[in-house]
Tab-separated table of C-alpha atoms in Angstrom:
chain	number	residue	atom	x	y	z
A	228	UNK	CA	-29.310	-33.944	-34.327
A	229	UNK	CA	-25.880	-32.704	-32.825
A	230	UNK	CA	-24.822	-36.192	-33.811
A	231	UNK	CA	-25.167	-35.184	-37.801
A	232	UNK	CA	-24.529	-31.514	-36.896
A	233	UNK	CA	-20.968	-32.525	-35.992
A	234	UNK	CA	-20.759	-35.125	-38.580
A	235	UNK	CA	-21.235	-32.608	-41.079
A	236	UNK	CA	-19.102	-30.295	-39.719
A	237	UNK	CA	-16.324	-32.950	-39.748
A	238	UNK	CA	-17.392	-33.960	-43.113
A	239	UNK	CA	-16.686	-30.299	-44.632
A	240	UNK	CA	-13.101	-29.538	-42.793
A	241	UNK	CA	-12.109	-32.931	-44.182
A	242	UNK	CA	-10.618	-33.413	-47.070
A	243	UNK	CA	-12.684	-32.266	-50.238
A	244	UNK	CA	-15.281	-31.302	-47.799
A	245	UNK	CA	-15.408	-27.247	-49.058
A	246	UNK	CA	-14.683	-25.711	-46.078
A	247	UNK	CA	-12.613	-22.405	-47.357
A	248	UNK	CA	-13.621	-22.837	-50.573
A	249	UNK	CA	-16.246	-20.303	-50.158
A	250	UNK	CA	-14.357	-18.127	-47.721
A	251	UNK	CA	-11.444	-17.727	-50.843
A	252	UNK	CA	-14.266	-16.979	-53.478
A	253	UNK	CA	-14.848	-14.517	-51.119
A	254	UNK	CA	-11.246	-12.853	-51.065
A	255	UNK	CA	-11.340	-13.469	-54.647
A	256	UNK	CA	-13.783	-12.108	-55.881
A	257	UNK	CA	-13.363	-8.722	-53.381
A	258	UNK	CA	-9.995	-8.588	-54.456
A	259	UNK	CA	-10.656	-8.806	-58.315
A	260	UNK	CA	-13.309	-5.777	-58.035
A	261	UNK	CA	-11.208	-2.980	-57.465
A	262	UNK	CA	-9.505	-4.392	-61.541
A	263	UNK	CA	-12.534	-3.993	-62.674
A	264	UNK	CA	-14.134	-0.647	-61.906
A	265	UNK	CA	-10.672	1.116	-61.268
A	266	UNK	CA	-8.389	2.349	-57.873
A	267	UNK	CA	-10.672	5.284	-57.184
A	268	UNK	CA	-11.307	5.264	-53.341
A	269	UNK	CA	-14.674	7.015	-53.732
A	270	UNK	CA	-15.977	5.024	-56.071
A	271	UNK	CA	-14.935	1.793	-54.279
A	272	UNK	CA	-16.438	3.109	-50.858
A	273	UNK	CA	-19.912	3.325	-52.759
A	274	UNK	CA	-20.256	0.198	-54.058
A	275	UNK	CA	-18.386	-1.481	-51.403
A	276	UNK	CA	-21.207	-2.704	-48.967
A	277	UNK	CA	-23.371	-3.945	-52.481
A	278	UNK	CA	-19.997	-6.037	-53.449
A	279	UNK	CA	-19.360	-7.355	-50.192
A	280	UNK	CA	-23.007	-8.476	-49.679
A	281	UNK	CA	-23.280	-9.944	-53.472
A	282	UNK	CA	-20.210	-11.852	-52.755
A	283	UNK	CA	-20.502	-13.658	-49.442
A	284	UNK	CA	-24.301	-14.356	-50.942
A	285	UNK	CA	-22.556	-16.114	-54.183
A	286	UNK	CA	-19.903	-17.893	-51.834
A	287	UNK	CA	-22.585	-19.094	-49.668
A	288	UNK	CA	-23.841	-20.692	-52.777
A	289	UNK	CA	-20.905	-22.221	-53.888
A	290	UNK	CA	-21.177	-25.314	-51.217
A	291	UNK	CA	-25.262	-25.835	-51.282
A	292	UNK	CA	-25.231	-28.027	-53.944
A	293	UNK	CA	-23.263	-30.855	-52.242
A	294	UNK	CA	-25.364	-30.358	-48.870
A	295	UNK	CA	-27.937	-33.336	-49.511
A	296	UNK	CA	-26.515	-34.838	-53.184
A	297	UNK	CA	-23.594	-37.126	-51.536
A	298	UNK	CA	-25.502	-37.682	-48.603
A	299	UNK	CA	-28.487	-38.744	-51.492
A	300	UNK	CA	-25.738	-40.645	-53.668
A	301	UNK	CA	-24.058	-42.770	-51.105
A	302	UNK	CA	-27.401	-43.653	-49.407
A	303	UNK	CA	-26.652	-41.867	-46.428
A	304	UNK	CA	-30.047	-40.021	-46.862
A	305	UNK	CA	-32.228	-42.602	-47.186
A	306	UNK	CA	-30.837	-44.053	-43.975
A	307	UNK	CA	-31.558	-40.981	-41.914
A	308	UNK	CA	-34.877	-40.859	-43.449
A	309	UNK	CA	-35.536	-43.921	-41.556
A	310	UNK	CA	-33.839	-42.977	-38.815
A	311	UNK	CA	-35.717	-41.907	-35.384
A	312	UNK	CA	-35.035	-38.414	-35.844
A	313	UNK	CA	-37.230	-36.522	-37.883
A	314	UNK	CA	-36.495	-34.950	-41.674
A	315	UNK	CA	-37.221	-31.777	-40.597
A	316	UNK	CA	-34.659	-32.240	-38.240
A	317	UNK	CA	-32.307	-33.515	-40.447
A	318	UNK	CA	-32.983	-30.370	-42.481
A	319	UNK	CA	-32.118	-28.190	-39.567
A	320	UNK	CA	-29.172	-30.022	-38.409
A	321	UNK	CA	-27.734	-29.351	-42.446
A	322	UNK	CA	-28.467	-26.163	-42.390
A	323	UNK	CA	-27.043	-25.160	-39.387
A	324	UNK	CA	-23.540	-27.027	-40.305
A	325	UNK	CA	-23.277	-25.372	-43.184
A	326	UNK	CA	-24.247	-21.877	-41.891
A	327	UNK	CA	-21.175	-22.975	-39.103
A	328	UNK	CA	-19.164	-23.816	-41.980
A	329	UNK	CA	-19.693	-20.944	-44.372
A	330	UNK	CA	-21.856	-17.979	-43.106
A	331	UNK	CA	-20.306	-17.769	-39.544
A	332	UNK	CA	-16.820	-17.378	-41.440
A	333	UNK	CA	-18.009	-15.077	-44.026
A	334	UNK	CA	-19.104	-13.251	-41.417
A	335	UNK	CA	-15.690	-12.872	-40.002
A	336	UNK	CA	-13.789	-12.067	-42.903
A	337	UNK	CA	-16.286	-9.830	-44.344
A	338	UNK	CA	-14.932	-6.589	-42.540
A	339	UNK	CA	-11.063	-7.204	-43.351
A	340	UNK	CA	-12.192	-7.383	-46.812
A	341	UNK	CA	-13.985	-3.958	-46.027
A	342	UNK	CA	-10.597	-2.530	-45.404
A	343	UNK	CA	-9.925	-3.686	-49.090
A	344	UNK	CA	-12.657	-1.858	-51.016
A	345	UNK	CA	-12.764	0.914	-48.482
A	346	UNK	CA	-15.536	0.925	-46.780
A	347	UNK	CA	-15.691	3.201	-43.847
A	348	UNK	CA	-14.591	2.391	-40.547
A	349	UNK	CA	-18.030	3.140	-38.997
A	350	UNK	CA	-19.443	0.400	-41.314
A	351	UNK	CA	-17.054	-2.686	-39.788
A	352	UNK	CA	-19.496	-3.623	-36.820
A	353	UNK	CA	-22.884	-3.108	-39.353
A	354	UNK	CA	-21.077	-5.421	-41.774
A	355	UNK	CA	-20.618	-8.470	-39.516
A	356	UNK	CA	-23.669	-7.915	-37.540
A	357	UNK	CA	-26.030	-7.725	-40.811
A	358	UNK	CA	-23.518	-10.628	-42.443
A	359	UNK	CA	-23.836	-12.709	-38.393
A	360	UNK	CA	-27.751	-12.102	-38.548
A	361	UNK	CA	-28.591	-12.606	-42.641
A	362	UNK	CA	-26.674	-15.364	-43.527
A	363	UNK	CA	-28.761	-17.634	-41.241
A	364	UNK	CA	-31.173	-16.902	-44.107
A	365	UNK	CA	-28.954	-17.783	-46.637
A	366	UNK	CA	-28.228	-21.223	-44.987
A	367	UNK	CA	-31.945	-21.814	-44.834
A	368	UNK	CA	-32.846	-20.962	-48.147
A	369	UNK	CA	-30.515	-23.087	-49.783
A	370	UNK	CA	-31.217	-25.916	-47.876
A	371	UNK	CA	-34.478	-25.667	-49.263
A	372	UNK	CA	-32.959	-25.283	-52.819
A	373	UNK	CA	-30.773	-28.360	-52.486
A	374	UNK	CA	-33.333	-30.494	-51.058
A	375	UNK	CA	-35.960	-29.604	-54.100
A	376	UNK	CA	-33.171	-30.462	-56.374
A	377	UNK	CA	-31.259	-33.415	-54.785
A	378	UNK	CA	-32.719	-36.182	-56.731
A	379	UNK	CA	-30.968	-34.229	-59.968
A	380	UNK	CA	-28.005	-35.304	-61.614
A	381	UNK	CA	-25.646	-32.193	-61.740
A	382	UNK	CA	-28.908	-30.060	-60.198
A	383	UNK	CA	-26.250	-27.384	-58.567
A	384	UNK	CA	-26.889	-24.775	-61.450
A	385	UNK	CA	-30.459	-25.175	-61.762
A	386	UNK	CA	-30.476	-24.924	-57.647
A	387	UNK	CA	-28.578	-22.225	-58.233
A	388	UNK	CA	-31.843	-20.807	-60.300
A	389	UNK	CA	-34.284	-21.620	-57.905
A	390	UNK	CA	-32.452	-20.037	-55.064
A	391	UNK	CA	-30.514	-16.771	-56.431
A	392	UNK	CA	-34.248	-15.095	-56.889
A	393	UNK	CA	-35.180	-16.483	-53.202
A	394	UNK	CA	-31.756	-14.434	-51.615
A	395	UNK	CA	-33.163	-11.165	-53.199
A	396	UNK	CA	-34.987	-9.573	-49.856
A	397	UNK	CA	-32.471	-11.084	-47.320
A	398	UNK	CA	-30.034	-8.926	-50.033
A	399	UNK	CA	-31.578	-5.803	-50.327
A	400	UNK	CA	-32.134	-5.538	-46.952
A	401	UNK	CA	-28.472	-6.680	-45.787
A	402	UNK	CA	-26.842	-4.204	-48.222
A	403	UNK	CA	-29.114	-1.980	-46.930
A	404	UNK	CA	-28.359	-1.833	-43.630
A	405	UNK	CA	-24.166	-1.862	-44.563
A	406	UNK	CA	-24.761	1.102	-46.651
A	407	UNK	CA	-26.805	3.208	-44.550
A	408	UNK	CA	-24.279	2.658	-41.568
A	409	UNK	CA	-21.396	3.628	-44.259
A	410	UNK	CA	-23.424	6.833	-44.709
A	411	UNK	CA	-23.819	7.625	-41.153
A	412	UNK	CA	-27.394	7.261	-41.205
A	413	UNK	CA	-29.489	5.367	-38.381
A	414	UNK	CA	-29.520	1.622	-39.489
A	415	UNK	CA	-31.058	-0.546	-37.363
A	416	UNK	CA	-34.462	-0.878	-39.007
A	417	UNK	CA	-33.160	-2.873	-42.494
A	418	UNK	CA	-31.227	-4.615	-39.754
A	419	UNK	CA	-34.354	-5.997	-37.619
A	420	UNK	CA	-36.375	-6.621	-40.976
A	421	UNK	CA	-33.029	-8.560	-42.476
A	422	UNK	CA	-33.278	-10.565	-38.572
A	423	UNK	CA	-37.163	-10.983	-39.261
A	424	UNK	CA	-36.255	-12.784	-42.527
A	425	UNK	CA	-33.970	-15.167	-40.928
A	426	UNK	CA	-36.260	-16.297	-38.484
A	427	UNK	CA	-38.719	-16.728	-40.801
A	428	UNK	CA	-36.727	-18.870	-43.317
A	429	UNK	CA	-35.529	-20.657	-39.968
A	430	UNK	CA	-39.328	-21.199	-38.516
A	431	UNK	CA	-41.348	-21.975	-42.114
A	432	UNK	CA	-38.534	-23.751	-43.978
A	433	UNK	CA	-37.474	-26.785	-42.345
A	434	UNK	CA	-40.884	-28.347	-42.920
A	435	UNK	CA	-40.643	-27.599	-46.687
A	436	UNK	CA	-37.165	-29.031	-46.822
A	437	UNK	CA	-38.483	-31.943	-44.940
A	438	UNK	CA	-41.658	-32.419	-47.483
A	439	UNK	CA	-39.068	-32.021	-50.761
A	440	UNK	CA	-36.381	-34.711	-49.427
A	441	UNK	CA	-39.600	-36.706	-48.987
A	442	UNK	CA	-40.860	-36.871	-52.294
A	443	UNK	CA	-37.253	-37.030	-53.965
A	444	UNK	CA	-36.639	-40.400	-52.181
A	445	UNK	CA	-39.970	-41.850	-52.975
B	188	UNK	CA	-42.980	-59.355	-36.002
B	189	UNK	CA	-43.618	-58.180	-39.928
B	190	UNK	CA	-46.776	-58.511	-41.447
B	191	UNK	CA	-47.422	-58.103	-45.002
B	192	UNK	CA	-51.400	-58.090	-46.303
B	193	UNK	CA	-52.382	-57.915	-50.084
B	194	UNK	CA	-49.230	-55.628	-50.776
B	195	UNK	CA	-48.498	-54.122	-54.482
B	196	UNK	CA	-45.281	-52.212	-54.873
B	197	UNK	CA	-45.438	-49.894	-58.137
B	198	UNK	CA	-42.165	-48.737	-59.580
B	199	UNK	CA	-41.633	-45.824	-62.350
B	200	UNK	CA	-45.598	-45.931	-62.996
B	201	UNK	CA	-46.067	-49.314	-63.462
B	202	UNK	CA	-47.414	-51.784	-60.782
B	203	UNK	CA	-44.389	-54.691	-60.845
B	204	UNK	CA	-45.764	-56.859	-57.620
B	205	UNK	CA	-48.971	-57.296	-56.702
B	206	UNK	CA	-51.036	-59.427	-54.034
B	207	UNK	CA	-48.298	-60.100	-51.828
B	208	UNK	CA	-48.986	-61.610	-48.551
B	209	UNK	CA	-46.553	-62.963	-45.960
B	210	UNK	CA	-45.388	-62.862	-42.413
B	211	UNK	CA	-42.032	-63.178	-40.219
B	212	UNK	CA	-41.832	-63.379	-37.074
B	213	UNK	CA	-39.258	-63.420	-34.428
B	214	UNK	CA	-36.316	-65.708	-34.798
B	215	UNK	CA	-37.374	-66.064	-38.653
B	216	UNK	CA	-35.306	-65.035	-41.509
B	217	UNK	CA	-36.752	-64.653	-45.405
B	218	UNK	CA	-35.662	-65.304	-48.170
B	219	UNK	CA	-35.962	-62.905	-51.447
B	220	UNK	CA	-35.491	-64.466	-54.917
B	221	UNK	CA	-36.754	-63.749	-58.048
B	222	UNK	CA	-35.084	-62.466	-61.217
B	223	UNK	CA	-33.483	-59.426	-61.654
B	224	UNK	CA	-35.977	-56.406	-62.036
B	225	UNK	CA	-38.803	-58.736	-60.600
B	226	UNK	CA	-38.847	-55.577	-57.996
B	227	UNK	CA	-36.790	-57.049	-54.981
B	228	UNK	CA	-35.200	-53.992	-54.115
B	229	UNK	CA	-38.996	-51.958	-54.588
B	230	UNK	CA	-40.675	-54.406	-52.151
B	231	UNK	CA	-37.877	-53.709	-49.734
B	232	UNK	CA	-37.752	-50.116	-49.972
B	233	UNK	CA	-41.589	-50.104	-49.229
B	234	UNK	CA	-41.184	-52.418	-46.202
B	235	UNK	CA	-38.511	-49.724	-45.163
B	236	UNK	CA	-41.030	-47.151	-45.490
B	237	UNK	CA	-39.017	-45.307	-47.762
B	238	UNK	CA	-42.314	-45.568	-50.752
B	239	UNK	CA	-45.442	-45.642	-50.315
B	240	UNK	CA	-47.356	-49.048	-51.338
B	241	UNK	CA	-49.861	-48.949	-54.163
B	242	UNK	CA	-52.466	-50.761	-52.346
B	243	UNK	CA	-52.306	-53.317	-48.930
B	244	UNK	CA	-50.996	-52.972	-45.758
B	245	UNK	CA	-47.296	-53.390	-44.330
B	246	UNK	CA	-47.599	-53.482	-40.509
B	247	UNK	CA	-44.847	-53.910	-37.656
B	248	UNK	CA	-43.868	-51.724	-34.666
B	249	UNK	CA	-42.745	-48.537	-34.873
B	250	UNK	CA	-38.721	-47.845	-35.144
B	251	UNK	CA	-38.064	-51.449	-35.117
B	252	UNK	CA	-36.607	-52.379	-38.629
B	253	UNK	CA	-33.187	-51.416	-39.978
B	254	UNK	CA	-32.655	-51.036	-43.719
B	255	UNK	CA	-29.467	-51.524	-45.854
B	256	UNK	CA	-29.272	-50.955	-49.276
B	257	UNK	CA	-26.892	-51.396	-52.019
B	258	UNK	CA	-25.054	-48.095	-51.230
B	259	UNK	CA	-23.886	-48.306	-47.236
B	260	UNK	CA	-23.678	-44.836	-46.812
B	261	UNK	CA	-20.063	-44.814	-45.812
B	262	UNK	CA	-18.551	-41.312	-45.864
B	263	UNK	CA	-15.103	-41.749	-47.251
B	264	UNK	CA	-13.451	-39.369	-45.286
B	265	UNK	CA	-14.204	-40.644	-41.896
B	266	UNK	CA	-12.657	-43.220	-40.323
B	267	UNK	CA	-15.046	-46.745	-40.017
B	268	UNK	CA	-15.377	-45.513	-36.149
B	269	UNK	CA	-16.326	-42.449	-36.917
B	270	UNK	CA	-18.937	-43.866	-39.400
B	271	UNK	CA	-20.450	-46.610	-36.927
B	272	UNK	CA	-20.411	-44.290	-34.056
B	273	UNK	CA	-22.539	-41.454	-36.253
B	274	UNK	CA	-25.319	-44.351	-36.940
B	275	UNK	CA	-25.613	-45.781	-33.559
B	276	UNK	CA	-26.255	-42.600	-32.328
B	277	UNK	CA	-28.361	-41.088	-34.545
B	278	UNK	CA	-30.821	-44.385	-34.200
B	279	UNK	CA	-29.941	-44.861	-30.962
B	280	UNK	CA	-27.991	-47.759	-30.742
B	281	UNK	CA	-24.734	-48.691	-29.283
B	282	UNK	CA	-21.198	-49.393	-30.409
B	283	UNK	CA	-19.448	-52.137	-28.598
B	284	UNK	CA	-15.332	-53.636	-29.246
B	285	UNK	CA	-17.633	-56.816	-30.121
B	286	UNK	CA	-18.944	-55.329	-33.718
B	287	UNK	CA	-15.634	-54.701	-34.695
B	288	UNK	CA	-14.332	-58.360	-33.832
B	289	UNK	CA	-17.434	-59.779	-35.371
B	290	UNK	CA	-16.934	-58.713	-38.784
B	291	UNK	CA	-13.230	-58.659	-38.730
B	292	UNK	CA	-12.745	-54.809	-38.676
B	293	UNK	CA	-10.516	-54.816	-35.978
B	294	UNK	CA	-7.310	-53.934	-37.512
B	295	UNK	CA	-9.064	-51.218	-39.811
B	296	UNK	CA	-11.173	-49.131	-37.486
B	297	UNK	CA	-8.957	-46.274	-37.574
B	298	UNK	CA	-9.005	-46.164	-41.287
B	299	UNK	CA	-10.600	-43.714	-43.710
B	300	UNK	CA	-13.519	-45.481	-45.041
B	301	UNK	CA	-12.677	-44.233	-48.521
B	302	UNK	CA	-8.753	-46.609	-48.573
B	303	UNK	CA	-11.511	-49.705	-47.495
B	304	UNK	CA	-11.770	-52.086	-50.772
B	305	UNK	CA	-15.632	-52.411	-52.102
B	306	UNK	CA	-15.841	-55.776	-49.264
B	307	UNK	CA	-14.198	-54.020	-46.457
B	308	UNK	CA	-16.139	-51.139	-47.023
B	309	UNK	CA	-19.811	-53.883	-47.227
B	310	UNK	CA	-18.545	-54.963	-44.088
B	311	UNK	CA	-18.509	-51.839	-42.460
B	312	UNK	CA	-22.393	-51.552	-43.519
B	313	UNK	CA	-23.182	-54.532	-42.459
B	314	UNK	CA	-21.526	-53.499	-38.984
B	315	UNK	CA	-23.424	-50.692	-38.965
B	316	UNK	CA	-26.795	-52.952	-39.241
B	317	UNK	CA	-25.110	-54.587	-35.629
B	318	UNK	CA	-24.954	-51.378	-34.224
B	319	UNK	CA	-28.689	-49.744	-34.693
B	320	UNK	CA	-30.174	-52.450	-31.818
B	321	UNK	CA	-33.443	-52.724	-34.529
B	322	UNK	CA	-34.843	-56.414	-34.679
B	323	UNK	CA	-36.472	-56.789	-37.784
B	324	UNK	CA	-33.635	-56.147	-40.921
B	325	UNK	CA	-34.419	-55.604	-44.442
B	326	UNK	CA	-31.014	-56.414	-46.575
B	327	UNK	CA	-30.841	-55.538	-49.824
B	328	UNK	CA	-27.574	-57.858	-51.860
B	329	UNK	CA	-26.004	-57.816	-48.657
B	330	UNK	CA	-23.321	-60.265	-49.914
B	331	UNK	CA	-22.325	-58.344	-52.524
B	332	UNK	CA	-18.907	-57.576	-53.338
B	333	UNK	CA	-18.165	-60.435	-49.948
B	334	UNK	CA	-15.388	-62.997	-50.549
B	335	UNK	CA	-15.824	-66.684	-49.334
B	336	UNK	CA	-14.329	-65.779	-45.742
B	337	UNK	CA	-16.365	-62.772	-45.343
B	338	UNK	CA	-20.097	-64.275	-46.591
B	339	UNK	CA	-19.704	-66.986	-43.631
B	340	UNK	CA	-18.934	-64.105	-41.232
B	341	UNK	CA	-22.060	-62.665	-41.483
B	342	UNK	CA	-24.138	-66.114	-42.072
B	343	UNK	CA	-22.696	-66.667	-38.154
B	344	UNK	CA	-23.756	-63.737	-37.234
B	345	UNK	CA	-27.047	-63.242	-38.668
B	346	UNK	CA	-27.930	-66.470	-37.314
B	347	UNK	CA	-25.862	-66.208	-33.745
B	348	UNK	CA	-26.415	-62.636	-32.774
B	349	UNK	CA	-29.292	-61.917	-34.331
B	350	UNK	CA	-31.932	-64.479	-35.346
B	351	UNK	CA	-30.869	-66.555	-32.194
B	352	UNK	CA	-31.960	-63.600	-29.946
B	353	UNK	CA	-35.228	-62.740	-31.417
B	354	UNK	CA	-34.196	-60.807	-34.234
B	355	UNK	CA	-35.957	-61.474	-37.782
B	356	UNK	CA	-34.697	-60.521	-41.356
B	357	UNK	CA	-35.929	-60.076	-44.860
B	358	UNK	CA	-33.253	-60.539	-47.474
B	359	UNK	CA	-32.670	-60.195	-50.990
B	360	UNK	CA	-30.359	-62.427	-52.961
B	361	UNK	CA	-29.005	-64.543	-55.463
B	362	UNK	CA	-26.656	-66.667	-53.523
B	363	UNK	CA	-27.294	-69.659	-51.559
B	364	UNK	CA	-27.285	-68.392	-47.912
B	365	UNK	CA	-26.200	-70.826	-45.082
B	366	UNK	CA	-28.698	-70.272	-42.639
B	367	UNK	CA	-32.374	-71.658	-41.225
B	368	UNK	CA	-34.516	-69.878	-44.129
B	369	UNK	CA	-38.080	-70.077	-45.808
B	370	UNK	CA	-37.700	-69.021	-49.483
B	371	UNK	CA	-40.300	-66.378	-51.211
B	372	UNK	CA	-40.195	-66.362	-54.775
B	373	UNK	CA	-41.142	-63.372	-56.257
B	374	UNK	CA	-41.422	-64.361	-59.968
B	375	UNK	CA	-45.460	-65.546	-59.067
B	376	UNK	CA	-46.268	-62.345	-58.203
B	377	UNK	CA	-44.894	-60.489	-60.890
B	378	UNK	CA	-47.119	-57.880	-62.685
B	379	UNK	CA	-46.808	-55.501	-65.223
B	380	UNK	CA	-49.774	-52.909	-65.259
B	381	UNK	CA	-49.835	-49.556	-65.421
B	382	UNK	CA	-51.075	-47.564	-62.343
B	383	UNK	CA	-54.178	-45.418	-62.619
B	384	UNK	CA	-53.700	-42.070	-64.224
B	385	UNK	CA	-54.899	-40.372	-60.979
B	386	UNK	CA	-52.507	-41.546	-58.486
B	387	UNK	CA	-49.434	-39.979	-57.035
B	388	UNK	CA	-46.694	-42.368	-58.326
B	389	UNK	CA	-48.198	-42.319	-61.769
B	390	UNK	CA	-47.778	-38.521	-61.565
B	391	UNK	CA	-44.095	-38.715	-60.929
C-alpha cells in the first residue's frame, strides 16, 4: 500500500501529473470573484467562507477523473487487481495520494486566499481546520466516483455528475462551520458532524470503490 | 501446477470457448493459437482471475500466477527502475542487477519509461514478469512489437530462468516460439452461443 501511495504521489508531482493544477484553480477562481460581485469589503466577507468552500470542493474535482482512468488505460489496474494486496486497499492507497496531493494543499492555501476575499481574521484557523478535516471526504467520495466511472471513455464530466450531488453535506456543513466562526459564534458542532462525515466516507467507501473497480474490469 | 476442467469463457454476452480442459504443470510451457478473436486473450484473462468463467473450474494455488497483457502498465513518467521496483514490491517480489542484464535494460534503467520505443518499453514488462517471483505466467502477445535480437532474449530466459527452475507458462501467440512447447489450438473449441438471459455477463 505505501508502495502505490508513493507511486502515486510521484506520479502527480511529475510531469503532467496535476499536482498544482487544482491548487491554481483555486487562486483563480478566488481571485476572479471579487470581478464579479464587486470591491465591497462587506459583501465579500459574507460570501467569503461559501466561495472558499465551493472552490477548493470544485478544485478537488478537477484531478478525480484521472485517479483510476490511466491506471485503467495502461493496464496498470488490472495488474494490481491481481496483485496480493487487496482492491479495497488499492482504493485507499488512491485516495489518500490524492487527498496528499490536493486536499492537504488546499488546505494550506485556503486561509491566504481568506485574506483575499476578506474573511475575518478569527475565521483563518476554522478555515484550515474544517478544509484539514472535510476534504478527507472529498478524496473519498471521488474515489468512489472515478472508480464507478473508470471503464468510460471521457467519464470525467459524467463523474463529475455522480459526485457534485454526493459533496453536498460534507459542503454545507464545512461552510458552515467557516461562517459561523467568521460570525463569532461557537463552531465546533458543524465541525465534529463535517469530521463524522469523513470518517464515514473513509470507513463505508473503500469497499464500494473496491466492488465498482471490480465489475468495470470484468 | 494449472488445472483447467470443462472451462467456457463468455465474452460481450456471447459464450466464444467452451469445454476446455487442460493441464500444465511445473517445468511446462503452453502454447495458445487460434485465430484472431477465437478468444485467446478472454481465456487468459479468466485464468488471471480477472473474469469470471461461464461454467468449469480453473484451479491452481493461490498468488502464484503472474499476468501480462497487451498494455504493460508502464507509467511514462517514471524511470524503468522506478517502474520494476513499484511491481516487485507491491507483489512481493524482488529486483535484482540480474533482470536488468537479462533483458538488456542495462544502459536504460535510469530512463523515463515514456522516451522507451514500443520494444524497449515490452521489455520492460516482460522484466517486470522476472521480478514478481510468481511461477505459473499467463502472457498475452508477449512478442509483440520484439525485434529478432530481443524475441531470443526472452525465449532464453523463459526457458533458462524460468521453466528450467520449476516455473510453468501459458502463452498466446502467433509466432513460432523457440522453446520445449505443447501446442493448444483453440479453433476446436470455438463457440458462438449466446449466454442465458439470466446471468451476470449477459446483463452487462
Amino acid at each position: 500500500m505505501i508502495a502505490l501511495l508513493l507511486r502515486d504521489i510521484r506520479l502527480a508531482i511529475r510531469a503532467g501529473g496535476g499536482f498544482g493544477l487544482g491548487l491554481a484553480f483555486f487562486l483563480i477562481l478566488v481571485v476572479l470573484v471579487p470581478f464579479g460581485v464587486g470591491p465591497e469589503t462587506q459583501v465579500l466577507a459574507r460570501i467569503a467562507p461559501g466561495i472558499l468552500w465551493v472552490g477548493a470542493m470544485l478544485a478537488a474535482l478537477l484531478t478525480l477523473d484521472r485517479l483510476f482512468a490511466l491506471d485503467f488505460e495502461d493496464g496498470a489496474l488490472g495488474l494490481l487487481a491481481l496483485a496480493p494486496i487487496p482492491l479495497e486497499t488499492v482504493a485507499v492507497a488512491k485516495a489518500a495520494a490524492h487527498w496528499l496531493t490536493t486536499g492537504l494543499p488546499l488546505a494550506v492555501a485556503a486561509p491566504l486566499l481568506g485574506l483575499l476575499l476578506q474573511l475575518p481574521s478569527g475565521a483563518f484557523v476554522p478555515l484550515f481546520v474544517s478544509l484539514l478535516v472535510g476534504t478527507p471526504a472529498l478524496s473519498m467520495i471521488g474515489t468512489f466516483g472515478a472508480g464507478l466511472t473508470v471503464g468510460v471513455k471521457r467519464g470525467g464530466l459524467l463523474m463529475s455528475l455522480l459526485v457534485l450531488p454526493l459533496y453536498a453535506p460534507t459542503l454545507i456543513f464545512g461552510a458552515e462551520a467557516v461562517r459561523r466562526a467568521a460570525d463569532g459564534l461557537a463552531y465546533t458542532t458543524p465541525l465534529i458532524l463535517l469530521g463524522a462525515i469523513s470518517l464515514a466516507c473513509i470507513a463505508l467507501l473503500p469497499f464500494a470503490t473496491a466492488a465498482t473497480l471490480r465489475i468495470n474490469l470484468r | 501446477m494449472l488445472r483447467v476442467s470443462d472451462l467456457s469463457v463468455a465474452r460481450g454476452g456471447r459464450r466464444i470457448l467452451s469445454d476446455l480442459s487442460f493441464e500444465v504443470s511445473a517445468g511446462e510451457a503452453l502454447i495458445l493459437r487460434g485465430a484472431n478473436g477465437v478468444g485467446k486473450t478472454s481465456l487468459l484473462r479468466t485464468l488471471a482471475g480477472l473474469q469470471s468463467p461461464v461454467s468449469g473450474q480453473v484451479e491452481y494455488a493461490e498468488d502464484t500466477a503472474a499476468y501480462a497483457s497487451h498494455a504493460d502498465g508502464v507509467k511514462a513518467t517514471l524511470s524503468v527502475t522506478e517502474n520494476l521496483a513499484f511491481w516487485a514490491q507491491t507483489y512481493g517480489g524482488t529486483l535484482g542487477p540480474s533482470v536488468f542484464k537479462r533483458f538488456d535494460l542495462e544502459d536504460l534503467r535510469d530512463r523515463a519509461a515514456g522516451t522507451l520505443s514500443a520494444g524497449q518499453k515490452r521489455r520492460v514488462g516482460l522484466a517486470r514478469l522476472a521480478v514478481l517471483n510468481r511461477p505459473l505466467w499467463l502472457l498475452d502477445e508477449p512478442t509483440v512489437s520484439l525485434d529478432r535480437f530481443s524475441v531470443k532474449l526472452f525465449e532464453d530466459m523463459l526457458t533458462a530462468d524460468h521453466l528450467a527452475k520449476g516455473g510453468a507458462a501459458v502463452i498466446a501467440t502467433h509466432i513460432d516460439l523457440d522453446i520445449p512447447a505443447r501446442t493448444l489450438d483453440l479453433d476446436a473449441f470455438a463457440t458462438d452461443t449466446p449466454l442465458d438471459a439470466d446471468t451476470d455477463e449477459a446483463f452487462l
